[in-house]
Tab-separated table of C-alpha atoms in Angstrom:
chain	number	residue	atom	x	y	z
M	1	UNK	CA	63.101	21.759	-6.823
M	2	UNK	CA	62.687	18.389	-4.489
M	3	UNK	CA	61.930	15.162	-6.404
M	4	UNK	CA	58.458	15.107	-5.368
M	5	UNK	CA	55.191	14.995	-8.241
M	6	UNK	CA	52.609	16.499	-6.791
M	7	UNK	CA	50.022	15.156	-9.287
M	8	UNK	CA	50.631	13.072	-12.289
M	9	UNK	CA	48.566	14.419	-15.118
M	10	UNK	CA	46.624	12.361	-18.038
M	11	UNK	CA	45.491	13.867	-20.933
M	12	UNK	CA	42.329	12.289	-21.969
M	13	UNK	CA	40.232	12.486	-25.038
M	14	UNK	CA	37.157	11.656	-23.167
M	15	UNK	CA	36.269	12.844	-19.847
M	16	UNK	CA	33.104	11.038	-18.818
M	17	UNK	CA	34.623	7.854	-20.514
M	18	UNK	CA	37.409	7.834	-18.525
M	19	UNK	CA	36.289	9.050	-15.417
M	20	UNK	CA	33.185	6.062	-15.210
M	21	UNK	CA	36.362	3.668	-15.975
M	22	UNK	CA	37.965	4.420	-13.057
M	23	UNK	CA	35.005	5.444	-10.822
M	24	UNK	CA	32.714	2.922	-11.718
M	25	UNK	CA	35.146	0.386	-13.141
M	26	UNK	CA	38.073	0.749	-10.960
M	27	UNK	CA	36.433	2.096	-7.739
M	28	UNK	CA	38.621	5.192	-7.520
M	29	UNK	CA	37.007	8.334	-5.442
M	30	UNK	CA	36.999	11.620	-6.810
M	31	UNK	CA	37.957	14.343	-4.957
M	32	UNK	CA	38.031	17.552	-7.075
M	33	UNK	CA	35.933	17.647	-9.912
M	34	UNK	CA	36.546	20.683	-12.088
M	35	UNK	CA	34.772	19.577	-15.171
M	36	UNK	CA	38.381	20.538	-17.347
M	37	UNK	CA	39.944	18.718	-14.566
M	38	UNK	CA	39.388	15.697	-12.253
M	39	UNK	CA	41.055	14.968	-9.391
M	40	UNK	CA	41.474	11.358	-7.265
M	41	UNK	CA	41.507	10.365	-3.591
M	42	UNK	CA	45.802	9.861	-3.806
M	43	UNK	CA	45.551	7.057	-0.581
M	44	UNK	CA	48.972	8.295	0.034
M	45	UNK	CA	50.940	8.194	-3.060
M	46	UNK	CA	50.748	10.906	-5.795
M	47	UNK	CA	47.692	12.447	-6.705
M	48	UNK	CA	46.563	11.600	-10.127
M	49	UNK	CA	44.252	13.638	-12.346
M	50	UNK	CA	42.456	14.002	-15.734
M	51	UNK	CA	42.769	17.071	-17.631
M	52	UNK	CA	41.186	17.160	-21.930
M	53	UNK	CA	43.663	16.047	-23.746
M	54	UNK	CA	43.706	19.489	-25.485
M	55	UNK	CA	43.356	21.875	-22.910
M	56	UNK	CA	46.293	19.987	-21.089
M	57	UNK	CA	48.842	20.150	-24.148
M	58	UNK	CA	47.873	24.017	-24.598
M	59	UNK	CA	48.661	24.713	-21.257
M	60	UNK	CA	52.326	23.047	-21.351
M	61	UNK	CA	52.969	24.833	-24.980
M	62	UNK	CA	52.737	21.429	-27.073
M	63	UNK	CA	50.746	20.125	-29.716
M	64	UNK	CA	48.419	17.575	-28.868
M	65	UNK	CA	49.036	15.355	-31.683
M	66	UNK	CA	50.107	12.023	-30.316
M	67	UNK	CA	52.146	10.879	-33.118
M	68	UNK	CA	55.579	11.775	-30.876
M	69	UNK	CA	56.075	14.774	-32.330
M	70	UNK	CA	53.773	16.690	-29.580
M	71	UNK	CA	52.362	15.540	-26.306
M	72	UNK	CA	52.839	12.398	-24.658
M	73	UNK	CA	49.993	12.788	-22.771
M	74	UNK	CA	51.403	12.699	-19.321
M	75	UNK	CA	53.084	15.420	-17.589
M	76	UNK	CA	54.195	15.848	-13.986
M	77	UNK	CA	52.414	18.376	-11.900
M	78	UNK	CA	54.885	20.115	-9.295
M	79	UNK	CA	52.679	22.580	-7.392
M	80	UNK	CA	54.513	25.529	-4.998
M	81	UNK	CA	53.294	28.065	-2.574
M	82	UNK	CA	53.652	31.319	-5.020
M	83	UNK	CA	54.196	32.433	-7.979
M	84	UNK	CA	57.610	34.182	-7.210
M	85	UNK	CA	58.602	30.292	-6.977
M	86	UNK	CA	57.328	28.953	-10.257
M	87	UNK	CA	59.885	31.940	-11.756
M	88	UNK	CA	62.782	30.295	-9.732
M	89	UNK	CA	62.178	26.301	-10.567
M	90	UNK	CA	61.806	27.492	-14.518
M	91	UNK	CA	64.687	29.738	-14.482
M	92	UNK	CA	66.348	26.785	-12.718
M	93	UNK	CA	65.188	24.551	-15.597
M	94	UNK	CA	66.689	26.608	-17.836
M	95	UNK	CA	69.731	27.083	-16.436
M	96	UNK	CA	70.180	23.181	-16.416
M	97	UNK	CA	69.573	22.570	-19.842
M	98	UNK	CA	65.586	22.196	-20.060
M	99	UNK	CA	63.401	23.066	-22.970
M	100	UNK	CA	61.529	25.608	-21.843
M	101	UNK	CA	57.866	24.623	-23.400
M	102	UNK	CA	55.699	27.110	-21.922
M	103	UNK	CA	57.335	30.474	-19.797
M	104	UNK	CA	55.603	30.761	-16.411
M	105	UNK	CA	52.447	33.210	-17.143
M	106	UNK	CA	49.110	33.325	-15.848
M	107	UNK	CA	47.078	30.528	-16.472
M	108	UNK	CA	43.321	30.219	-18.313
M	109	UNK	CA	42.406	28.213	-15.238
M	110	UNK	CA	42.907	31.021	-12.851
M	111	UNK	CA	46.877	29.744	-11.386
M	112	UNK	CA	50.075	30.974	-12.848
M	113	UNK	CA	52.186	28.149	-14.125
M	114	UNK	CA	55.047	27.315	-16.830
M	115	UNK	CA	56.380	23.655	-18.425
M	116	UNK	CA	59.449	22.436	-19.298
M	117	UNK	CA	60.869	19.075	-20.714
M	118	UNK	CA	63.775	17.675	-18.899
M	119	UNK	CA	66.563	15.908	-21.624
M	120	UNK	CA	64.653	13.431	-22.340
M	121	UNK	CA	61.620	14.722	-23.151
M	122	UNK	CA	59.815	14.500	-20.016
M	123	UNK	CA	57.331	16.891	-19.339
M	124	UNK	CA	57.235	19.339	-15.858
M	125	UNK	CA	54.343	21.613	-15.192
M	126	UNK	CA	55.295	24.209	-12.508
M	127	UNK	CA	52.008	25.689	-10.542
M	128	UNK	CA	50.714	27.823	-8.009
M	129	UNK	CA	47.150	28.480	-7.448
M	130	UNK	CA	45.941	30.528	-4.585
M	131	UNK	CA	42.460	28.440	-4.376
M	132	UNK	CA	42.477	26.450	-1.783
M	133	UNK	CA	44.314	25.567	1.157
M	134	UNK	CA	44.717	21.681	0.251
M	135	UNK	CA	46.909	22.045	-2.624
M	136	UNK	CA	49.347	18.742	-2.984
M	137	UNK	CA	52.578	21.354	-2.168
M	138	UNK	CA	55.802	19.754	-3.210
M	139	UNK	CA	57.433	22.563	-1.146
């Protein structure tokens, strides 16, 4: 795994709310908008994107209580070229001493895609979709 985020992931309890603050507010530029999901123009850096607060904690196997005994809200997005992959960078995970939230499956969204937290707590989502062509690859 290279120390890359491909997209940094905010669980929000409202989606219009948060997407006029930054689009109308903040003068941000969508680029994907998957109605679960919204995606920004990354200008270089790290893509960032809204997900439901819900939905997002579901798919990384937490609750999405935020009284710091589920989700965070945040997690990193690390997004690879097949599934086979995804297998390999949890297994890795593993190996190295990660708690394994979520075992790489196929996702509701379509993808295939499993979450760990690294020591501290921090939370990795591994992807792969085959949708597109302009996926932010880490590798």
């Amino acid at each position: 795994m290279n120390s890359h985020v491909s997209a940094i992931l905010l669980g929000v309890k409202d989606m219009e709310v948060s997407k006029r603050f930054y689009t109308e507010g903040l003068g941000w530029k969508v680029k994907q908008d998957f109605k679960i999901s919204v995606f920004f123009v990354p200008h270089g850096g790290s893509m960032v994107g809204f997900y439901g607060r819900e939905g997002l904690a579901e798919s990384l196997g937490l609750s999405p209580d935020g009284d710091g005994s589920g989700f965070s809200g945040i997690a990193f997005n690390y997004v690879v070229r097949s599934e086979a992959r995804v297998d390999e960078i949890i297994a890795e995970a593993k190996k190295a001493g990660a708690k394994i939230l979520k075992p790489a499956a196929k996702e509701q969204w379509g993808g295939y895609g499993g979450a760990f937290a690294d020591p501290d707590g921090y939370v990795w989502q591994i992807a792969y979709s085959a949708a597109g062509k302009d996926q932010p690859y880490a590798e």
